[in-house]
Short mmCIF file of C-alpha atoms and ligand atoms in Angstrom, two decimals:
data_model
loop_
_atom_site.label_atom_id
_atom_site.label_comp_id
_atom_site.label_asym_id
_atom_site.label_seq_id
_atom_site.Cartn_x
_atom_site.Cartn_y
_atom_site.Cartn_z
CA UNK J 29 81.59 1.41 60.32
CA UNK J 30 79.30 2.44 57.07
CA UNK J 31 81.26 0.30 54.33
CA UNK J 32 82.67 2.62 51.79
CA UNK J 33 81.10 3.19 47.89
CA UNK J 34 83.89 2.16 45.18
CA UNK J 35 83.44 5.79 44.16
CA UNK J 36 84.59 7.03 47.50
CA UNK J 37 87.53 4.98 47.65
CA UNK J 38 88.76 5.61 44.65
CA UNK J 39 88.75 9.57 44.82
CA UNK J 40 90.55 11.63 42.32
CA UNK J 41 92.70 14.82 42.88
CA UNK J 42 91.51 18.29 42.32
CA UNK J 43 93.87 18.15 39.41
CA UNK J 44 92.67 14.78 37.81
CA UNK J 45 89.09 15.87 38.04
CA UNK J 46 89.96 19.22 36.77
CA UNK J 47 91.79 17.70 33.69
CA UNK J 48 88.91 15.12 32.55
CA UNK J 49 86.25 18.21 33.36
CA UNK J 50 88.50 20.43 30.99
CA UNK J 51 88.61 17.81 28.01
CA UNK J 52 85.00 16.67 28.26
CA UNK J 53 85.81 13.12 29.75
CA UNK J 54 84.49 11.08 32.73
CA UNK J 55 86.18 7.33 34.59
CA UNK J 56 84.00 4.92 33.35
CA UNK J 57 83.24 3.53 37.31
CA UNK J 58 81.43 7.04 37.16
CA UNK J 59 79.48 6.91 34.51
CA UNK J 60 78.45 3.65 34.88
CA UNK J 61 74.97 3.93 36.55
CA UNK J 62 74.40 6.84 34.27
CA UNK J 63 73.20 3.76 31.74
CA UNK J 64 69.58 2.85 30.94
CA UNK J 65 68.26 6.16 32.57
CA UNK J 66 67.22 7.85 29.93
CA UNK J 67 63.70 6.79 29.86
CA UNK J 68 61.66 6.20 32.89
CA UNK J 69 61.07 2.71 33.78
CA UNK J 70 58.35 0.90 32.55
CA UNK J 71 55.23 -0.57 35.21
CA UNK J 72 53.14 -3.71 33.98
CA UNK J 73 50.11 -1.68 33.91
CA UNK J 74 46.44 -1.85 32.43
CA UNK J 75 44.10 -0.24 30.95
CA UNK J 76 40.54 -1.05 30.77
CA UNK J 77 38.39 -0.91 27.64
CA UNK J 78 35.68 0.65 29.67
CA UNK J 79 37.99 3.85 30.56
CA UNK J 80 39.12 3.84 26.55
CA UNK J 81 35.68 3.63 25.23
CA UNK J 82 34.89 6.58 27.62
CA UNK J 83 37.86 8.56 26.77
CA UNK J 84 37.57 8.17 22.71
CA UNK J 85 34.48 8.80 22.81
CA UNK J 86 34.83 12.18 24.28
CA UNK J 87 37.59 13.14 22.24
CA UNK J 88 35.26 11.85 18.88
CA UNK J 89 32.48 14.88 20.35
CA UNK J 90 35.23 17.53 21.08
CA UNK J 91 37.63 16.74 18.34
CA UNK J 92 36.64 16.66 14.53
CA UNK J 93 39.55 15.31 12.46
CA UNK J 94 39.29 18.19 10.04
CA UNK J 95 40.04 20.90 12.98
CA UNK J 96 43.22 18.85 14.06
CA UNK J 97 47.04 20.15 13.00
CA UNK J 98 47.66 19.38 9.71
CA UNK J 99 50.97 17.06 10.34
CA UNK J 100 49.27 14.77 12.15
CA UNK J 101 45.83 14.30 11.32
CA UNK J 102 44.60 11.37 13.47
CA UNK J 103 42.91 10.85 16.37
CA UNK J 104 43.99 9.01 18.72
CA UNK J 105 44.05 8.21 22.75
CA UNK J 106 46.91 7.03 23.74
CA UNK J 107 47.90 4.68 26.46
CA UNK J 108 50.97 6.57 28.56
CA UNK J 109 52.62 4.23 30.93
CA UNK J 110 53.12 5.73 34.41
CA UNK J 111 57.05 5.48 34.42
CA UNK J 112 57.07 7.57 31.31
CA UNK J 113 55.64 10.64 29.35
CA UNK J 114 54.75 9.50 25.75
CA UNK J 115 53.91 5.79 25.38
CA UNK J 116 53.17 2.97 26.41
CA UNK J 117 56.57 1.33 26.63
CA UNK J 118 59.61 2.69 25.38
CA UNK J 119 59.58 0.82 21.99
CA UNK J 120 56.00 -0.08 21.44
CA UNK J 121 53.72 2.95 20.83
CA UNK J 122 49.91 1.90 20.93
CA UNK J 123 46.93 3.66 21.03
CA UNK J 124 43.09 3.72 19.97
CA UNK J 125 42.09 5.28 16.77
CA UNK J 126 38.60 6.33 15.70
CA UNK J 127 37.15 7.95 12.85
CA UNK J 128 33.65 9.15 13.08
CA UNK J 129 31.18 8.52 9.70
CA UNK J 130 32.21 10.20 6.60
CA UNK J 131 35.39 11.54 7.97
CA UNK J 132 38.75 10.88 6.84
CA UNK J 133 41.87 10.68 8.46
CA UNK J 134 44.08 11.94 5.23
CA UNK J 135 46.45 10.06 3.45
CA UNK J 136 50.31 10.42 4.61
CA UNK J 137 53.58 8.07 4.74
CA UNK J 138 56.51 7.92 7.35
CA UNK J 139 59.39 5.87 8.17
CA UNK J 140 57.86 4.36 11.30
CA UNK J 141 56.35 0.50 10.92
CA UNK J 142 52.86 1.14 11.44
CA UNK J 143 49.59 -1.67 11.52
CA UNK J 144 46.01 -1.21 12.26
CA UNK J 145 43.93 -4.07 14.58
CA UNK J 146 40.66 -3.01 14.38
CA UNK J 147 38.24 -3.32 17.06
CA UNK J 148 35.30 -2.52 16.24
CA UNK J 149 35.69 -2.53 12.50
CA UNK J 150 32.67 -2.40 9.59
CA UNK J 151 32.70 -3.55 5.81
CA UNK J 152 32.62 -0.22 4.79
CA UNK J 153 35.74 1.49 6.72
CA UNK J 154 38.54 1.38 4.41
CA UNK J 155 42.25 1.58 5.46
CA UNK J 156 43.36 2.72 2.09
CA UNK J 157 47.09 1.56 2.01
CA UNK J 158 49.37 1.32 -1.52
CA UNK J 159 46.39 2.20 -3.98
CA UNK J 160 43.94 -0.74 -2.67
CA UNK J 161 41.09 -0.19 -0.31
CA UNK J 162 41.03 -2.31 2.93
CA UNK J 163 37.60 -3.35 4.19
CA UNK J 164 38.07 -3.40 8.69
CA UNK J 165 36.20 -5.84 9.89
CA UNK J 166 36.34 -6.94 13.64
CA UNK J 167 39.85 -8.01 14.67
CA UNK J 168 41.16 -8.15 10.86
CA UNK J 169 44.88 -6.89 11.10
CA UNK J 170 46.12 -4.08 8.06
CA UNK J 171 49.62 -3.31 7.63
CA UNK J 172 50.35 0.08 6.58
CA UNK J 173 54.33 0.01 5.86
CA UNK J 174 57.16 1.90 6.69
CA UNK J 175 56.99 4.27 3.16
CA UNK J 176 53.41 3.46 1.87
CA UNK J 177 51.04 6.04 1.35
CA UNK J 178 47.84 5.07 3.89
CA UNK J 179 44.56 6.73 4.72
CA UNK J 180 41.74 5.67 6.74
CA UNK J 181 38.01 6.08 4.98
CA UNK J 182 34.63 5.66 7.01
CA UNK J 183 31.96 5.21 4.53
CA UNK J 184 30.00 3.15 7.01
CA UNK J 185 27.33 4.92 9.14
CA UNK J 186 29.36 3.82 12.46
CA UNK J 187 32.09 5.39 14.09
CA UNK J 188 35.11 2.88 13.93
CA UNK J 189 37.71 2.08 16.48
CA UNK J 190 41.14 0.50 15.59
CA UNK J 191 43.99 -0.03 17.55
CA UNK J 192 46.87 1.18 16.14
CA UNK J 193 50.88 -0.13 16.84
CA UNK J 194 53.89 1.96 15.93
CA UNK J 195 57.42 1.77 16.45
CA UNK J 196 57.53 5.62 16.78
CA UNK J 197 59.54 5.35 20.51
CA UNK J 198 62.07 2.94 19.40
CA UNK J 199 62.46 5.22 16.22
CA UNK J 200 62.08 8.94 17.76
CA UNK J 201 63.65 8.17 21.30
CA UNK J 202 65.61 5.22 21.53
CA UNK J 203 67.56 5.67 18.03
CA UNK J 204 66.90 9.44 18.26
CA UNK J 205 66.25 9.37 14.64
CA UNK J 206 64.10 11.43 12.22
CA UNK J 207 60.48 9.59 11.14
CA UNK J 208 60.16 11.11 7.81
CA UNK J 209 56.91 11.77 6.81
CA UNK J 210 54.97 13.69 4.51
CA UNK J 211 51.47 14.18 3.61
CA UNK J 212 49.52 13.04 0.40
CA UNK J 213 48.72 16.07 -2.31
CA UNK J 214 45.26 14.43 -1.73
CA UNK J 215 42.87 13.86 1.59
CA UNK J 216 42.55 10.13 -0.01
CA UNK J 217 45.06 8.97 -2.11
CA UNK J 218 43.49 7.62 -5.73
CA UNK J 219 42.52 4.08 -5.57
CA UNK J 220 44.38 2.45 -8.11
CA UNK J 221 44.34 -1.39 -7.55
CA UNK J 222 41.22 -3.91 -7.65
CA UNK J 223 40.26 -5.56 -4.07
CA UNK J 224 42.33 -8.45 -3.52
CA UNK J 225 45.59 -6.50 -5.52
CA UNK J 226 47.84 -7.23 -2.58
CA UNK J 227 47.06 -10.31 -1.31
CA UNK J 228 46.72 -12.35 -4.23
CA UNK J 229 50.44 -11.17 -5.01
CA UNK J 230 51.65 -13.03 -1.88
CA UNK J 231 48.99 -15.83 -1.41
CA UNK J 232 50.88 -18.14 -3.15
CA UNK J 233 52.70 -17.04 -6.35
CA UNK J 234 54.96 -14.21 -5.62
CA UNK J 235 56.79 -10.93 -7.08
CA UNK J 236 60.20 -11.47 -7.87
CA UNK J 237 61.87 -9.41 -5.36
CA UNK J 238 64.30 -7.24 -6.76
CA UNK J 239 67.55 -7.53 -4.07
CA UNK J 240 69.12 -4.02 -3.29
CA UNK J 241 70.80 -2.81 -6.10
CA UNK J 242 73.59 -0.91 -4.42
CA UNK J 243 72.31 2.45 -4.78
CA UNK J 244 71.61 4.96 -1.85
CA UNK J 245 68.04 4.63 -0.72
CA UNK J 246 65.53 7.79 -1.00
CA UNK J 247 64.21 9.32 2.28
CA UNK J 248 60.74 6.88 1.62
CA UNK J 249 62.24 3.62 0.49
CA UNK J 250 64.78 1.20 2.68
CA UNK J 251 67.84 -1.58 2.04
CA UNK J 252 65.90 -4.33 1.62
CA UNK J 253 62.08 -4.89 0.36
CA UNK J 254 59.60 -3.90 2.82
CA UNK J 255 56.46 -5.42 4.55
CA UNK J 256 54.47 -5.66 1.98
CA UNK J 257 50.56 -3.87 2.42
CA UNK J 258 48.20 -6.77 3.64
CA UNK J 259 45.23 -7.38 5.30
CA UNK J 260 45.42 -10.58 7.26
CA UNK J 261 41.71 -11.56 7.72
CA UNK J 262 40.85 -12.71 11.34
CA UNK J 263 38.68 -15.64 10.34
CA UNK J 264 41.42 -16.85 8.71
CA UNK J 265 43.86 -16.63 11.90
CA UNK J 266 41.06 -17.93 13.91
CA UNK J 267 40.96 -20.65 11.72
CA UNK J 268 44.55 -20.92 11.62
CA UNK J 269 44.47 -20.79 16.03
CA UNK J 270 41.45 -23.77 16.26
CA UNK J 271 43.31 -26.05 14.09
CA UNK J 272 46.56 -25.73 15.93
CA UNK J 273 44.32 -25.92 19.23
CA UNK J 274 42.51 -29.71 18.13
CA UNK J 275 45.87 -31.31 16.69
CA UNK J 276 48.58 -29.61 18.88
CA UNK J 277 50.56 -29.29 22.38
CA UNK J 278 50.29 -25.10 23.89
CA UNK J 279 53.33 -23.93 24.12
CA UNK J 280 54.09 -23.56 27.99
CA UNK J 281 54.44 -19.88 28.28
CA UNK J 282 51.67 -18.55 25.92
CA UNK J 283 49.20 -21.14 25.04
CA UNK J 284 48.05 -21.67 21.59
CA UNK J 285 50.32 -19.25 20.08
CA UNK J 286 51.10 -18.19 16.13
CA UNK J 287 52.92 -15.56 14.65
CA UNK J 288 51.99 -13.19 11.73
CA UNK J 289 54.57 -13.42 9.18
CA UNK J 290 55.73 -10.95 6.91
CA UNK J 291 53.88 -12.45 3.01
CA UNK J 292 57.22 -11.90 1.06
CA UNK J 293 59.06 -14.17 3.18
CA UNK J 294 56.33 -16.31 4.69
CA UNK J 295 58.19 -15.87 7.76
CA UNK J 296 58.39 -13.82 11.29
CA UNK J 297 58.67 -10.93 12.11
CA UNK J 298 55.76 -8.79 10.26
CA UNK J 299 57.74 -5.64 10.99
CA UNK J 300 61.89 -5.45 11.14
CA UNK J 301 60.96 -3.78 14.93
CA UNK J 302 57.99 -5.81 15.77
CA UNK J 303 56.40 -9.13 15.98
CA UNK J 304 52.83 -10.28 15.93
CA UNK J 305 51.24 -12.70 17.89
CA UNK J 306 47.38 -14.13 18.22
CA UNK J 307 47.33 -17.09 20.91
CA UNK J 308 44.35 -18.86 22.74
CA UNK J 309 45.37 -19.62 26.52
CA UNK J 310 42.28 -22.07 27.67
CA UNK J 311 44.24 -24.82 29.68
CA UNK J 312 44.75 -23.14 33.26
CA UNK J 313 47.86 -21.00 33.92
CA UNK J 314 50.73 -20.76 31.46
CA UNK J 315 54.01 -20.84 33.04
CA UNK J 316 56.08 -18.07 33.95
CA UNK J 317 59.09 -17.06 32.23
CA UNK J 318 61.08 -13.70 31.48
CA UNK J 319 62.62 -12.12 28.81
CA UNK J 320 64.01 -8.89 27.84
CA UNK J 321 61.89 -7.87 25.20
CA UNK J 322 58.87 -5.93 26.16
CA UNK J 323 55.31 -7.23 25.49
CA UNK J 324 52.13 -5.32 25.05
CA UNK J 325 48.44 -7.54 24.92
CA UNK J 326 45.12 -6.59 23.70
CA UNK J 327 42.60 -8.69 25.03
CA UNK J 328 40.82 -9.84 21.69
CA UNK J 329 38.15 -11.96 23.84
CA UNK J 330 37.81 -13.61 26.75
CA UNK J 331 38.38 -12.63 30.91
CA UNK J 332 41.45 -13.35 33.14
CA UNK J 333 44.93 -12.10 34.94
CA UNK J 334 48.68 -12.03 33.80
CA UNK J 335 50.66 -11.96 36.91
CA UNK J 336 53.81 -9.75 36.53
CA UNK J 337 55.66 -10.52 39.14
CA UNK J 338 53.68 -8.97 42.29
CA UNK J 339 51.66 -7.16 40.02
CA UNK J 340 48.39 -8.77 38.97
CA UNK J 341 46.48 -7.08 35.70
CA UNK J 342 42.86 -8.70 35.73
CA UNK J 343 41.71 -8.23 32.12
CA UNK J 344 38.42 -8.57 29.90
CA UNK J 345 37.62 -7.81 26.32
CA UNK J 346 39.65 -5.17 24.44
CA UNK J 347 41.67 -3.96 27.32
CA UNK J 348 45.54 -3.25 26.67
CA UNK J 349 48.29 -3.75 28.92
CA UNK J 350 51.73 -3.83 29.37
CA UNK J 351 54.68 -6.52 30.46
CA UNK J 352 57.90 -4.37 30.56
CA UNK J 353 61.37 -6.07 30.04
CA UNK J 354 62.78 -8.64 32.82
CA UNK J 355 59.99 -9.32 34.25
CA UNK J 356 58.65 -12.52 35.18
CA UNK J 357 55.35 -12.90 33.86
CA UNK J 358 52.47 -15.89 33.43
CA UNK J 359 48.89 -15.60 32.19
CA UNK J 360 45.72 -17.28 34.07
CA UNK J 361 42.86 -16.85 31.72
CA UNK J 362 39.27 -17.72 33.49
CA UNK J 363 38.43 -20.39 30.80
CA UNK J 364 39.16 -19.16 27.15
CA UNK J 365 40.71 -16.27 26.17
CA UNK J 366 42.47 -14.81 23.15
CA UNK J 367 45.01 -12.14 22.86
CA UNK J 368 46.55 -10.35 20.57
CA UNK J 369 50.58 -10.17 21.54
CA UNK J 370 52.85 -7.36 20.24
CA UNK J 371 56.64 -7.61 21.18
CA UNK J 372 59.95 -5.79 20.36
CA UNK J 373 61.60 -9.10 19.98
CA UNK J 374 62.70 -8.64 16.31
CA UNK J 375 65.13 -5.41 17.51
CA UNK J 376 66.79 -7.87 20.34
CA UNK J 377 67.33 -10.65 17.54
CA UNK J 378 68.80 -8.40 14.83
CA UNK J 379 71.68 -7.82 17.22
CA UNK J 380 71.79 -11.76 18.83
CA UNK J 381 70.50 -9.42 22.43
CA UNK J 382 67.22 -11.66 22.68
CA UNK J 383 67.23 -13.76 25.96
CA UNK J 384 64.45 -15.39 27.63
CA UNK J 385 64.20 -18.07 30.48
CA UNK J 386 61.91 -20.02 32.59
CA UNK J 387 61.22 -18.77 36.24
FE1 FE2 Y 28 50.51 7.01 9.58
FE1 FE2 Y 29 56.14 -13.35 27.59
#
């Protein structure tokens, strides 16, 4: 005999059901599996630079900025995993920007965390974030805050390709929350600060922050002070990566690993909703482990597979893909390789949910 479901053992009269359906109420053994369906679930899934390149550069011919709708000028492919309709996890939103020469992707500001790792990047193309102009060179990283004013300026006679990382799924769909936004008065917002403005003021000596003051923040400012607008060079995190390479032990599970911090604290995460990593893997297979944040790679340089679980992603240069939640997971690089890591690990920690284990 078929063993019976708790559900069907514990069946309630016409009368019981009839009084929870009248009130608006439900047994919680019912509703139970009605959790964590919202959203599709994730696949650990890839996608290749090759099939990008072709794909923005299509859009780039068909699409001029100008002629897109004005709340949302930007153009962008973006990387929809299978199990879902809008992104390519359900906190992490990534997806590959270009701007063509002499356009201008117009100056705006939101709620959402939002950086820029640009790809292939030129002197000349200028993320334009809090008044200062940011030069985006290969693999530099830009922040462009939750609240700051940021357009993106191609003075260079090359079209330029950036990825860009948002917490727009976590914001619009998992919180259901508004992402306030508004556009500049301006196409590019007046440059107002001398190169260097920004980082010299967290280099070394720093702004006295001003705590919150009590008062009820605006619809464009927050609690506490935010990620302050930075461009975080990549010679200098290469730099950063070789040293810790010649005079220290990989960690097991992602090689030669460091985190960007946020410069007014010096310390992880960049973003309150996401952290940044750039790690060389060069000495065989990492170990596996799980955990339940959900991690997203960009393949900076170099060839190889992550294994997630039966799943095996072989990757080269620039390609993105995705480790979704729980899932076991280990990278084997083919010699050297260097990613660029972007978790959800800050949202798990801010509520003492982060787990992670060895498997
Ligand atoms: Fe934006
Ligand atoms: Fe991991």
């Amino acid at each position: 005999m078929a063993q019976q479901e708790p559900e069907e053992l514990l069946e309630l009269s016409e009368e019981t059901r009839s009084v929870l359906e009248r009130n608006g109420l439900r047994p919680l053994w019912e509703v139970e599996d009605d959790f964590g369906h919202v959203f599709g679930d994730m696949e650990a899934e890839i996608w290749k630079w090759a099939d990008l390149k072709d794909a923005i550069d299509h859009i780039e011919a068909d699409v001029p900025i100008a002629e897109l709708p004005p709340g949302f000028q930007r153009r962008v492919t973006v990387p929809i995993n299978s199990g879902m309709d809008n992104a390519i996890s359900n906190t992490i939103y990534v997806g590959v920007q270009t701007v063509s020469p002499g356009e201008t992707a117009p100056s705006h500001r939101h709620g959402a965390n939002a950086l820029r790792f640009t790809i292939d990047g030129h002197e000349d193309m200028k993320t334009v974030v809090a008044g200062e102009e940011f030069p985006m060179l290969d693999n530099d990283l830009i922040t462009t805050p939750q609240w700051e004013w940021h357009d993106h300026v191609n003075d260079s006679d090359q079209t330029v390709a950036w990825l860009d990382v948002l917490d727009l799924p976590l914001v619009f769909d998992s919180l259901n929350a508004e992402n306030v936004f508004e556009n500049h008065e301006f196409e590019r917002q007046p440059v107002t600060k001398t190169p260097g403005y920004w980082d010299s003021q967290y280099r070394g000596l720093r702004p006295t922050e001003e705590e919150w003051d009590g008062e009820i923040p605006g619809p464009f400012d927050g609690i506490r002070p935010p990620t302050p607008p930075f461009r975080f060079r990549w010679s200098d995190c290469l730099e950063t990566l070789r040293q810790k390479e010649e005079n220290d032990t990989p960690d097991p599970f992602d090689g030669y690993s460091m985190s960007y911090v946020n410069p007014a604290s010096g310390r992880r995460p960049l973003f309150p909703t996401m952290d940044f990593r750039a790690q060389v893997v060069n000495d065989g297979p990492t170990e596996a482990h799980k955990h339940n944040a959900t991690e997203v790679f960009f393949v900076v340089e170099g060839e190889g597979t992550t294994h997630v679980e039966d799943t095996a992603l072989s990757w080269g240069n620039n390609d993105i893909f995705v480790v979704p939640p729980g899932k076991g997971h280990h990278h084997e690089p083919d010699g050297e390789a260097i990613l660029f890591a972007i978790t959800d690990r800050p949202v798990f920690e801010a509520f003492n949910f982060y787990t992670e284990t060895a498997v």
